[in-house]
mmCIF file of C-alpha atoms and ligand atoms in Angstrom:
data_model
loop_
_atom_site.group_PDB
_atom_site.id
_atom_site.type_symbol
_atom_site.label_atom_id
_atom_site.label_comp_id
_atom_site.label_asym_id
_atom_site.label_seq_id
_atom_site.Cartn_x
_atom_site.Cartn_y
_atom_site.Cartn_z
ATOM 1 C CA MET A 1 11.836 -4.981 28.456
ATOM 2 C CA THR A 2 10.029 -1.991 29.882
ATOM 3 C CA ASP A 3 6.972 -0.572 28.188
ATOM 4 C CA ARG A 4 8.071 2.635 26.526
ATOM 5 C CA SER A 5 4.759 3.273 24.815
ATOM 6 C CA LYS A 6 3.735 5.826 27.458
ATOM 7 C CA GLN A 7 7.049 7.662 27.358
ATOM 8 C CA THR A 8 6.904 11.155 26.012
ATOM 9 C CA ASP A 9 10.592 11.982 25.697
ATOM 10 C CA SER A 10 11.193 10.121 22.443
ATOM 11 C CA PRO A 11 12.006 12.074 19.251
ATOM 12 C CA GLY A 12 8.620 11.075 17.829
ATOM 13 C CA HIS A 13 6.821 12.598 20.813
ATOM 14 C CA ARG A 14 8.944 15.730 20.795
ATOM 15 C CA LEU A 15 8.160 16.153 17.092
ATOM 16 C CA LEU A 16 4.489 15.232 17.438
ATOM 17 C CA ASP A 17 3.129 18.771 16.983
ATOM 18 C CA PHE A 18 5.272 19.139 13.873
ATOM 19 C CA ALA A 19 3.964 15.839 12.502
ATOM 20 C CA VAL A 20 0.337 16.587 13.388
ATOM 21 C CA ASP A 21 0.467 19.980 11.647
ATOM 22 C CA LEU A 22 1.926 18.367 8.540
ATOM 23 C CA ARG A 23 -0.541 15.513 8.525
ATOM 24 C CA ARG A 24 -3.506 17.868 8.908
ATOM 25 C CA ASP A 25 -2.255 20.099 6.130
ATOM 26 C CA PHE A 26 -1.866 17.122 3.781
ATOM 27 C CA HIS A 27 -5.255 15.893 4.937
ATOM 28 C CA ARG A 28 -6.984 19.182 4.124
ATOM 29 C CA HIS A 29 -5.504 19.159 0.628
ATOM 30 C CA PRO A 30 -5.711 15.594 -0.693
ATOM 31 C CA GLU A 31 -4.508 14.907 -4.231
ATOM 32 C CA ILE A 32 -5.167 11.872 -6.394
ATOM 33 C CA GLY A 33 -2.339 9.632 -7.606
ATOM 34 C CA MET A 34 0.255 11.120 -9.990
ATOM 35 C CA ARG A 35 -1.239 14.590 -9.501
ATOM 36 C CA GLU A 36 0.289 15.340 -6.085
ATOM 37 C CA LYS A 37 1.590 18.752 -7.158
ATOM 38 C CA ARG A 38 0.812 20.731 -4.011
ATOM 39 C CA THR A 39 1.892 17.840 -1.809
ATOM 40 C CA GLN A 40 5.182 17.650 -3.701
ATOM 41 C CA LYS A 41 5.746 21.366 -3.211
ATOM 42 C CA ILE A 42 5.163 21.178 0.556
ATOM 43 C CA ILE A 43 7.630 18.309 0.834
ATOM 44 C CA ARG A 44 10.233 20.049 -1.321
ATOM 45 C CA ASN A 45 9.956 23.279 0.665
ATOM 46 C CA LEU A 46 10.369 21.442 3.931
ATOM 47 C CA LEU A 47 13.384 19.435 2.746
ATOM 48 C CA LYS A 48 14.906 22.680 1.534
ATOM 49 C CA GLU A 49 14.354 24.253 4.938
ATOM 50 C CA LEU A 50 15.986 21.231 6.548
ATOM 51 C CA LYS A 51 18.881 21.489 4.065
ATOM 52 C CA ILE A 52 18.251 17.989 2.782
ATOM 53 C CA LYS A 53 19.260 17.474 -0.846
ATOM 54 C CA HIS A 54 16.389 16.293 -2.997
ATOM 55 C CA ARG A 55 15.044 15.948 -6.504
ATOM 56 C CA ASN A 56 11.728 15.183 -8.138
ATOM 57 C CA VAL A 57 11.048 11.584 -8.972
ATOM 58 C CA ALA A 58 8.287 9.874 -10.954
ATOM 59 C CA GLY A 59 6.689 13.195 -11.847
ATOM 60 C CA THR A 60 5.090 14.258 -8.586
ATOM 61 C CA GLY A 61 7.323 12.347 -6.147
ATOM 62 C CA VAL A 62 10.357 13.555 -4.204
ATOM 63 C CA LEU A 63 13.597 11.739 -3.452
ATOM 64 C CA GLY A 64 15.648 13.172 -0.575
ATOM 65 C CA MET A 65 19.102 12.177 0.541
ATOM 66 C CA ILE A 66 20.768 12.391 3.948
ATOM 67 C CA ARG A 67 24.477 11.525 3.853
ATOM 68 C CA SER A 68 26.719 10.831 6.810
ATOM 69 C CA GLY A 69 29.907 11.523 4.872
ATOM 70 C CA LYS A 70 31.180 8.113 5.951
ATOM 71 C CA PRO A 71 31.059 4.967 3.829
ATOM 72 C CA GLY A 72 28.329 2.526 4.709
ATOM 73 C CA PRO A 73 25.031 1.060 3.591
ATOM 74 C CA THR A 74 22.126 2.967 2.090
ATOM 75 C CA LEU A 75 18.682 2.631 3.588
ATOM 76 C CA MET A 76 15.616 3.812 1.718
ATOM 77 C CA LEU A 77 12.611 4.951 3.762
ATOM 78 C CA ARG A 78 9.428 5.157 1.747
ATOM 79 C CA ALA A 79 6.154 7.037 2.195
ATOM 80 C CA ASP A 80 3.318 7.078 -0.319
ATOM 81 C CA MET A 81 1.592 10.387 -1.088
ATOM 82 C CA ASP A 82 -1.752 9.956 -2.797
ATOM 83 C CA ALA A 83 -5.350 10.309 -1.668
ATOM 84 C CA LEU A 84 -8.503 8.569 -2.880
ATOM 85 C CA PRO A 85 -11.657 9.537 -4.795
ATOM 86 C CA VAL A 86 -13.760 9.480 -1.613
ATOM 87 C CA THR A 87 -15.952 12.295 -0.296
ATOM 88 C CA GLU A 88 -14.969 12.794 3.327
ATOM 89 C CA ILE A 89 -17.558 12.842 6.099
ATOM 90 C CA SER A 90 -15.982 14.664 9.040
ATOM 91 C CA ASP A 91 -16.442 17.627 11.370
ATOM 92 C CA ALA A 92 -12.702 18.014 11.836
ATOM 93 C CA PRO A 93 -11.288 21.461 11.065
ATOM 94 C CA TYR A 94 -8.809 19.764 8.740
ATOM 95 C CA CYS A 95 -11.533 18.001 6.709
ATOM 96 C CA SER A 96 -10.739 17.777 2.995
ATOM 97 C CA VAL A 97 -11.327 20.966 1.029
ATOM 98 C CA ASN A 98 -10.925 19.122 -2.280
ATOM 99 C CA GLU A 99 -14.493 17.973 -2.837
ATOM 100 C CA GLY A 100 -14.606 14.307 -3.799
ATOM 101 C CA PHE A 101 -11.092 13.513 -2.619
ATOM 102 C CA MET A 102 -9.843 12.343 0.734
ATOM 103 C CA HIS A 103 -6.791 10.919 2.465
ATOM 104 C CA ALA A 104 -8.808 7.855 3.417
ATOM 105 C CA CYS A 105 -5.923 5.405 3.648
ATOM 106 C CA GLY A 106 -3.472 7.267 5.896
ATOM 107 C CA HIS A 107 -0.875 8.282 3.326
ATOM 108 C CA ASP A 108 -1.034 11.778 4.871
ATOM 109 C CA ALA A 109 0.352 10.168 8.041
ATOM 110 C CA HIS A 110 3.079 8.343 6.126
ATOM 111 C CA MET A 111 4.426 11.604 4.715
ATOM 112 C CA ALA A 112 4.229 13.374 8.090
ATOM 113 C CA VAL A 113 6.079 10.488 9.745
ATOM 114 C CA LEU A 114 8.823 10.412 7.133
ATOM 115 C CA LEU A 115 9.307 14.187 7.284
ATOM 116 C CA SER A 116 9.508 14.108 11.087
ATOM 117 C CA ALA A 117 12.002 11.256 11.010
ATOM 118 C CA ALA A 118 13.994 13.100 8.333
ATOM 119 C CA ARG A 119 14.089 16.227 10.453
ATOM 120 C CA HIS A 120 15.402 14.299 13.447
ATOM 121 C CA LEU A 121 17.965 12.367 11.402
ATOM 122 C CA ARG A 122 19.153 15.559 9.718
ATOM 123 C CA GLU A 123 19.499 17.383 13.031
ATOM 124 C CA THR A 124 21.199 14.587 14.959
ATOM 125 C CA GLY A 125 23.085 12.937 12.098
ATOM 126 C CA ILE A 126 23.347 9.323 11.021
ATOM 127 C CA PRO A 127 26.223 7.030 12.049
ATOM 128 C CA ARG A 128 27.385 6.053 8.524
ATOM 129 C CA GLY A 129 26.189 5.481 4.981
ATOM 130 C CA SER A 130 23.104 7.323 3.811
ATOM 131 C CA VAL A 131 19.352 7.486 3.990
ATOM 132 C CA LYS A 132 17.174 7.977 0.943
ATOM 133 C CA LEU A 133 13.807 9.524 1.622
ATOM 134 C CA CYS A 134 11.335 8.286 -0.944
ATOM 135 C CA PHE A 135 8.073 10.197 -1.226
ATOM 136 C CA GLN A 136 6.237 8.106 -3.768
ATOM 137 C CA PRO A 137 3.242 9.264 -5.785
ATOM 138 C CA GLY A 138 0.376 7.114 -7.003
ATOM 139 C CA GLU A 139 0.219 4.075 -4.736
ATOM 140 C CA GLU A 140 -3.541 3.602 -5.136
ATOM 141 C CA GLY A 141 -3.699 1.718 -8.418
ATOM 142 C CA PHE A 142 -1.159 3.803 -10.351
ATOM 143 C CA LYS A 143 1.920 1.705 -9.585
ATOM 144 C CA GLY A 144 3.882 4.868 -8.780
ATOM 145 C CA ALA A 145 6.634 2.668 -7.343
ATOM 146 C CA ALA A 146 7.392 1.384 -10.845
ATOM 147 C CA ASP A 147 8.000 4.952 -12.035
ATOM 148 C CA VAL A 148 10.157 5.690 -8.992
ATOM 149 C CA ILE A 149 12.299 2.635 -9.739
ATOM 150 C CA ARG A 150 12.482 3.538 -13.433
ATOM 151 C CA ASP A 151 13.724 6.980 -12.382
ATOM 152 C CA GLY A 152 16.717 5.321 -10.753
ATOM 153 C CA ALA A 153 15.763 5.761 -7.104
ATOM 154 C CA LEU A 154 17.291 2.442 -6.107
ATOM 155 C CA ARG A 155 20.657 3.267 -7.694
ATOM 156 C CA ARG A 156 23.513 5.744 -7.093
ATOM 157 C CA PRO A 157 24.071 4.883 -4.370
ATOM 158 C CA ASP A 158 22.551 1.413 -4.543
ATOM 159 C CA VAL A 159 19.873 0.886 -1.928
ATOM 160 C CA ASP A 160 20.750 -1.954 0.461
ATOM 161 C CA ALA A 161 17.315 -2.141 2.054
ATOM 162 C CA ALA A 162 13.933 -0.454 1.747
ATOM 163 C CA VAL A 163 11.592 0.061 4.685
ATOM 164 C CA GLY A 164 8.067 1.431 4.664
ATOM 165 C CA LEU A 165 5.122 1.457 7.005
ATOM 166 C CA HIS A 166 1.379 1.657 6.816
ATOM 167 C CA VAL A 167 -0.751 3.086 9.595
ATOM 168 C CA TRP A 168 -3.169 0.241 10.271
ATOM 169 C CA ARG A 169 -6.736 0.172 11.418
ATOM 170 C CA ASP A 170 -6.616 -3.441 12.630
ATOM 171 C CA LEU A 171 -4.111 -2.460 15.330
ATOM 172 C CA LYS A 172 -4.636 -0.171 18.311
ATOM 173 C CA VAL A 173 -2.613 3.006 18.505
ATOM 174 C CA GLY A 174 0.632 2.157 20.295
ATOM 175 C CA GLN A 175 0.895 -1.251 18.649
ATOM 176 C CA ILE A 176 3.161 -2.310 15.799
ATOM 177 C CA ALA A 177 3.128 -5.504 13.723
ATOM 178 C CA VAL A 178 6.126 -6.763 11.773
ATOM 179 C CA LEU A 179 5.710 -9.881 9.679
ATOM 180 C CA SER A 180 8.436 -11.987 8.136
ATOM 181 C CA GLY A 181 7.738 -13.273 4.623
ATOM 182 C CA PRO A 182 4.510 -12.468 2.737
ATOM 183 C CA VAL A 183 2.666 -9.507 4.188
ATOM 184 C CA MET A 184 0.392 -8.360 1.353
ATOM 185 C CA ALA A 185 -0.933 -10.275 -1.619
ATOM 186 C CA ALA A 186 -0.085 -10.271 -5.294
ATOM 187 C CA VAL A 187 -2.733 -8.395 -7.238
ATOM 188 C CA ASP A 188 -3.914 -9.642 -10.615
ATOM 189 C CA LEU A 189 -6.631 -7.943 -12.621
ATOM 190 C CA VAL A 190 -8.784 -10.045 -14.885
ATOM 191 C CA GLU A 191 -11.220 -9.116 -17.609
ATOM 192 C CA ILE A 192 -13.167 -11.866 -19.330
ATOM 193 C CA THR A 193 -15.139 -11.088 -22.480
ATOM 194 C CA ILE A 194 -17.693 -13.799 -23.224
ATOM 195 C CA THR A 195 -19.095 -13.749 -26.705
ATOM 196 C CA GLY A 196 -22.259 -15.574 -27.726
ATOM 197 C CA LYS A 197 -24.823 -14.741 -30.330
ATOM 198 C CA GLY A 198 -27.404 -12.055 -29.669
ATOM 199 C CA GLY A 199 -31.076 -12.367 -30.380
ATOM 200 C CA HIS A 200 -34.649 -12.245 -29.100
ATOM 201 C CA ALA A 201 -35.035 -13.272 -25.477
ATOM 202 C CA ALA A 202 -38.138 -15.338 -26.394
ATOM 203 C CA MET A 203 -36.202 -17.431 -28.932
ATOM 204 C CA PRO A 204 -33.096 -18.518 -27.047
ATOM 205 C CA HIS A 205 -32.623 -21.541 -29.317
ATOM 206 C CA LEU A 206 -31.644 -19.137 -32.106
ATOM 207 C CA SER A 207 -29.008 -17.454 -29.906
ATOM 208 C CA VAL A 208 -25.987 -18.326 -27.837
ATOM 209 C CA ASP A 209 -26.704 -16.703 -24.497
ATOM 210 C CA PRO A 210 -23.519 -15.135 -23.046
ATOM 211 C CA VAL A 211 -25.371 -14.196 -19.842
ATOM 212 C CA LEU A 212 -25.996 -17.854 -19.009
ATOM 213 C CA ILE A 213 -22.417 -18.725 -19.951
ATOM 214 C CA SER A 214 -21.202 -15.959 -17.627
ATOM 215 C CA ALA A 215 -23.255 -17.336 -14.759
ATOM 216 C CA HIS A 216 -21.591 -20.729 -15.184
ATOM 217 C CA VAL A 217 -18.145 -19.169 -15.524
ATOM 218 C CA ILE A 218 -18.570 -17.030 -12.380
ATOM 219 C CA THR A 219 -19.746 -20.038 -10.402
ATOM 220 C CA ALA A 220 -16.992 -22.315 -11.677
ATOM 221 C CA LEU A 221 -14.288 -19.727 -10.966
ATOM 222 C CA GLN A 222 -15.148 -20.113 -7.284
ATOM 223 C CA SER A 223 -13.958 -23.712 -7.473
ATOM 224 C CA ILE A 224 -10.379 -22.546 -8.026
ATOM 225 C CA VAL A 225 -9.662 -21.494 -4.460
ATOM 226 C CA SER A 226 -11.875 -24.167 -2.875
ATOM 227 C CA ARG A 227 -10.762 -27.121 -5.060
ATOM 228 C CA GLN A 228 -7.469 -26.247 -6.724
ATOM 229 C CA VAL A 229 -5.458 -24.205 -4.248
ATOM 230 C CA ASP A 230 -3.864 -26.116 -1.378
ATOM 231 C CA PRO A 231 -6.196 -25.629 1.634
ATOM 232 C CA LEU A 232 -3.183 -24.612 3.722
ATOM 233 C CA ASP A 233 -2.279 -21.952 1.190
ATOM 234 C CA THR A 234 -4.686 -19.178 0.318
ATOM 235 C CA GLY A 235 -6.087 -17.069 -2.476
ATOM 236 C CA VAL A 236 -9.016 -14.961 -3.560
ATOM 237 C CA VAL A 237 -10.899 -14.933 -6.853
ATOM 238 C CA THR A 238 -13.508 -12.174 -7.036
ATOM 239 C CA ILE A 239 -15.628 -11.214 -10.010
ATOM 240 C CA ALA A 240 -16.657 -7.735 -8.996
ATOM 241 C CA SER A 241 -18.299 -6.393 -12.127
ATOM 242 C CA VAL A 242 -20.683 -7.906 -14.667
ATOM 243 C CA ASP A 243 -21.407 -5.826 -17.704
ATOM 244 C CA ALA A 244 -24.250 -7.366 -19.679
ATOM 245 C CA GLY A 245 -27.294 -6.559 -21.720
ATOM 246 C CA THR A 246 -29.529 -3.592 -22.382
ATOM 247 C CA ALA A 247 -33.144 -4.774 -22.033
ATOM 248 C CA HIS A 248 -35.214 -7.629 -20.626
ATOM 249 C CA ASN A 249 -36.132 -9.003 -24.025
ATOM 250 C CA ILE A 250 -32.737 -8.985 -25.749
ATOM 251 C CA ILE A 251 -30.067 -11.619 -25.453
ATOM 252 C CA PRO A 252 -26.843 -9.632 -25.767
ATOM 253 C CA GLU A 253 -23.943 -10.525 -27.982
ATOM 254 C CA GLU A 254 -21.353 -10.142 -25.299
ATOM 255 C CA VAL A 255 -20.778 -10.013 -21.539
ATOM 256 C CA VAL A 256 -17.720 -8.510 -19.843
ATOM 257 C CA LEU A 257 -16.673 -9.743 -16.392
ATOM 258 C CA ARG A 258 -14.072 -7.915 -14.346
ATOM 259 C CA GLY A 259 -12.419 -9.013 -11.170
ATOM 260 C CA THR A 260 -9.263 -9.584 -9.221
ATOM 261 C CA CYS A 261 -7.216 -12.555 -8.069
ATOM 262 C CA ARG A 262 -5.029 -12.419 -4.955
ATOM 263 C CA THR A 263 -2.336 -14.866 -3.935
ATOM 264 C CA PHE A 264 0.902 -14.966 -1.951
ATOM 265 C CA ARG A 265 2.969 -17.739 -3.506
ATOM 266 C CA LYS A 266 4.319 -17.518 -7.055
ATOM 267 C CA ALA A 267 3.291 -21.096 -7.871
ATOM 268 C CA THR A 268 -0.245 -20.451 -6.633
ATOM 269 C CA ARG A 269 -0.417 -17.276 -8.649
ATOM 270 C CA LYS A 270 0.508 -19.221 -11.780
ATOM 271 C CA LEU A 271 -2.016 -21.938 -10.994
ATOM 272 C CA VAL A 272 -4.859 -19.457 -10.437
ATOM 273 C CA ARG A 273 -4.104 -17.687 -13.682
ATOM 274 C CA LYS A 274 -4.035 -20.946 -15.636
ATOM 275 C CA ARG A 275 -7.319 -22.096 -14.110
ATOM 276 C CA VAL A 276 -9.121 -18.803 -14.716
ATOM 277 C CA GLU A 277 -8.149 -18.998 -18.373
ATOM 278 C CA GLN A 278 -9.042 -22.692 -18.718
ATOM 279 C CA ILE A 279 -12.402 -22.397 -16.976
ATOM 280 C CA ALA A 280 -13.526 -19.295 -18.842
ATOM 281 C CA ARG A 281 -12.511 -20.625 -22.264
ATOM 282 C CA GLY A 282 -13.590 -24.202 -21.598
ATOM 283 C CA ILE A 283 -17.052 -23.391 -20.298
ATOM 284 C CA ALA A 284 -17.703 -20.793 -22.980
ATOM 285 C CA ARG A 285 -16.670 -23.239 -25.703
ATOM 286 C CA SER A 286 -18.727 -26.094 -24.252
ATOM 287 C CA MET A 287 -21.811 -23.867 -24.391
ATOM 288 C CA GLY A 288 -21.252 -22.691 -27.939
ATOM 289 C CA GLY A 289 -19.629 -19.346 -27.202
ATOM 290 C CA SER A 290 -16.105 -18.118 -26.692
ATOM 291 C CA ALA A 291 -14.142 -16.293 -24.013
ATOM 292 C CA LYS A 292 -11.255 -13.889 -24.282
ATOM 293 C CA VAL A 293 -9.282 -13.533 -21.068
ATOM 294 C CA ASP A 294 -7.148 -10.465 -20.411
ATOM 295 C CA TYR A 295 -5.054 -11.242 -17.371
ATOM 296 C CA ASP A 296 -2.885 -8.486 -15.960
ATOM 297 C CA GLU A 297 -0.316 -9.494 -13.335
ATOM 298 C CA PHE A 298 -0.531 -6.055 -11.764
ATOM 299 C CA LEU A 299 1.561 -6.266 -8.600
ATOM 300 C CA PRO A 300 3.665 -8.988 -7.007
ATOM 301 C CA ALA A 301 3.142 -10.015 -3.401
ATOM 302 C CA THR A 302 4.781 -7.821 -0.764
ATOM 303 C CA VAL A 303 7.320 -10.107 0.868
ATOM 304 C CA ASN A 304 9.402 -9.000 3.840
ATOM 305 C CA ASP A 305 13.017 -10.131 3.985
ATOM 306 C CA PRO A 306 13.508 -12.162 7.204
ATOM 307 C CA THR A 307 16.764 -10.388 8.176
ATOM 308 C CA VAL A 308 15.445 -6.855 7.644
ATOM 309 C CA ALA A 309 12.120 -7.819 9.267
ATOM 310 C CA ALA A 310 14.029 -9.040 12.356
ATOM 311 C CA LEU A 311 15.828 -5.700 12.588
ATOM 312 C CA VAL A 312 12.546 -3.777 12.200
ATOM 313 C CA ARG A 313 10.913 -5.972 14.839
ATOM 314 C CA GLU A 314 13.725 -5.246 17.313
ATOM 315 C CA ALA A 315 13.401 -1.550 16.535
ATOM 316 C CA ALA A 316 9.637 -1.801 17.111
ATOM 317 C CA GLU A 317 10.211 -3.487 20.469
ATOM 318 C CA ALA A 318 12.526 -0.670 21.472
ATOM 319 C CA VAL A 319 9.882 1.885 20.483
ATOM 320 C CA VAL A 320 6.652 0.468 21.929
ATOM 321 C CA GLY A 321 7.853 -2.354 24.173
ATOM 322 C CA LYS A 322 7.764 -6.064 23.446
ATOM 323 C CA LYS A 323 4.144 -6.590 24.448
ATOM 324 C CA ASN A 324 2.957 -3.972 21.978
ATOM 325 C CA VAL A 325 4.636 -5.639 19.040
ATOM 326 C CA VAL A 326 1.706 -7.827 18.175
ATOM 327 C CA PRO A 327 1.073 -10.629 15.734
ATOM 328 C CA ALA A 328 -0.918 -9.785 12.621
ATOM 329 C CA GLU A 329 -2.262 -11.672 9.671
ATOM 330 C CA PRO A 330 -0.983 -10.897 6.191
ATOM 331 C CA SER A 331 -3.490 -8.855 4.208
ATOM 332 C CA MET A 332 -5.065 -9.874 0.896
ATOM 333 C CA GLY A 333 -4.832 -6.202 -0.041
ATOM 334 C CA GLY A 334 -2.051 -5.168 -2.402
ATOM 335 C CA GLU A 335 0.758 -2.619 -2.082
ATOM 336 C CA ASP A 336 3.207 -1.364 -4.642
ATOM 337 C CA MET A 337 5.864 -1.396 -1.896
ATOM 338 C CA SER A 338 6.152 -4.923 -3.326
ATOM 339 C CA LEU A 339 7.986 -3.555 -6.370
ATOM 340 C CA TYR A 340 10.867 -2.221 -4.222
ATOM 341 C CA LEU A 341 10.956 -5.436 -2.211
ATOM 342 C CA ASN A 342 11.223 -7.339 -5.492
ATOM 343 C CA GLU A 343 14.465 -5.466 -6.181
ATOM 344 C CA VAL A 344 16.052 -5.086 -2.746
ATOM 345 C CA PRO A 345 15.519 -6.714 0.654
ATOM 346 C CA GLY A 346 13.264 -4.783 2.969
ATOM 347 C CA CYS A 347 10.267 -4.672 5.226
ATOM 348 C CA PHE A 348 6.794 -3.193 5.281
ATOM 349 C CA ALA A 349 5.481 -2.745 8.840
ATOM 350 C CA PHE A 350 2.051 -1.922 10.260
ATOM 351 C CA VAL A 351 1.600 0.848 12.838
ATOM 352 C CA GLY A 352 -1.673 0.849 14.809
ATOM 353 C CA LEU A 353 -4.067 3.796 14.557
ATOM 354 C CA ARG A 354 -7.310 2.539 16.118
ATOM 355 C CA ASN A 355 -8.876 4.089 19.213
ATOM 356 C CA GLU A 356 -12.415 2.821 19.873
ATOM 357 C CA LYS A 357 -12.874 5.118 22.873
ATOM 358 C CA ARG A 358 -12.651 8.059 20.504
ATOM 359 C CA GLY A 359 -14.723 6.348 17.807
ATOM 360 C CA ILE A 360 -11.687 5.897 15.575
ATOM 361 C CA GLU A 361 -12.347 2.527 14.040
ATOM 362 C CA PHE A 362 -13.568 3.016 10.486
ATOM 363 C CA PRO A 363 -11.829 0.908 7.864
ATOM 364 C CA HIS A 364 -9.323 2.218 5.338
ATOM 365 C CA HIS A 365 -10.936 3.864 2.285
ATOM 366 C CA HIS A 366 -14.104 4.695 4.284
ATOM 367 C CA ALA A 367 -15.510 8.240 4.134
ATOM 368 C CA ARG A 368 -15.159 8.450 7.940
ATOM 369 C CA PHE A 369 -11.644 6.988 8.086
ATOM 370 C CA GLU A 370 -9.645 8.688 10.850
ATOM 371 C CA MET A 371 -6.601 7.957 12.960
ATOM 372 C CA ASP A 372 -5.421 8.510 16.512
ATOM 373 C CA GLU A 373 -2.594 10.875 15.691
ATOM 374 C CA GLY A 374 -0.508 9.300 18.437
ATOM 375 C CA CYS A 375 0.418 6.884 15.640
ATOM 376 C CA LEU A 376 2.541 9.655 14.133
ATOM 377 C CA ALA A 377 4.903 9.611 17.113
ATOM 378 C CA VAL A 378 5.123 5.820 17.009
ATOM 379 C CA GLY A 379 5.779 5.802 13.272
ATOM 380 C CA THR A 380 8.432 8.504 13.530
ATOM 381 C CA ASP A 381 10.205 6.688 16.353
ATOM 382 C CA LEU A 382 10.070 3.453 14.380
ATOM 383 C CA MET A 383 11.646 5.023 11.281
ATOM 384 C CA ILE A 384 14.376 6.654 13.395
ATOM 385 C CA GLU A 385 15.115 3.490 15.373
ATOM 386 C CA VAL A 386 15.239 1.352 12.208
ATOM 387 C CA THR A 387 17.676 3.813 10.635
ATOM 388 C CA LYS A 388 19.940 3.918 13.690
ATOM 389 C CA ARG A 389 20.067 0.144 13.837
ATOM 390 C CA PHE A 390 20.498 -0.418 10.106
ATOM 391 C CA LEU A 391 23.313 2.116 9.839
ATOM 392 C CA ALA A 392 24.964 1.186 13.154
ATOM 393 C CA ASP A 393 28.725 0.692 12.936
ATOM 394 C CA SER A 394 28.370 -2.661 14.667
ATOM 395 C CA ARG A 395 26.041 -4.135 12.052
ATOM 396 C CA PRO A 396 27.879 -6.122 9.403
ATOM 397 C CA VAL A 397 27.015 -4.988 5.874
HETATM 398 NI NI1 NI B 401 -2.606 2.706 1.663
#
């Protein structure tokens, strides 16, 4: 297959100025999850201009609909909308004007890509069935996808597959990665309250020290992944916050630990949960205290359907050439795209954004996060190519 990555006659390249303008506008005006009011308005206005039917979804989201007028499958294309509470460091003219907030994950690009693809699909038409355009609010910890699903986005007509992408710092611009199976981890949030008996720090024998108990619990929790999870499987247990005490001479009554557990397999997820609870309670009890464990199974793992992933991979090869469709590791990060993929088959793909020559290599969520905007053309072409292939007359439903 020839390398098409340098070609400039693709729809994505022709629409690149359009996409760049959109992305920069979103970037200048970042909005935090579930408060994407201005963003929603921009999207609505544009869909109206393009004569694409749409409605609000999940409060600040937008659900658009392109119909062919012919029977056929329904494909949902999803872009998340929210920014992060990060203060941007940038000299770019489109630097955030909302002090303290920044599109530091690339969701500005996702919206620009989906709008560009929508424009092309609206102008050229789709072979059959329909395309739902899902602009989803609140991906960053708000589980906006749950609200979108609750609002009926996957029904009437029923969505046959859902496809989304993330611009990705680990890949160079011009590269795409499509994984089959698990692609991002399940996210569990854990809060452990360890209760002892407060007292004077000089008379520990009259107290039950929850700080010492916490130290043992934190240490023992690290044995879960190293000693309990199959070495060929994987997981993460991180205690990220320890809330304890007020002074150097007081043993506190209580310590609160907060952290997150990440896994891919359902059985491993169950095992990790059970072990966290057993270890925290068991150690606390053995040392004379007690532990209350609040365990929130926040998001399932993002798992790509092998059939849809194969179609997306072929589309990616057509867009950037076979050699630029590169292998990638699944990420221990979480994504609420997982909630759609729990309901319908689908695929979440990674589109490269890195360009070291231009100093574009800061990680996601960093105050200097930036992208090579060439990724917008690649993303747009990918969305268009996936749609054409998924709705092709030749593809059996
Ligand atoms: Ni993101």
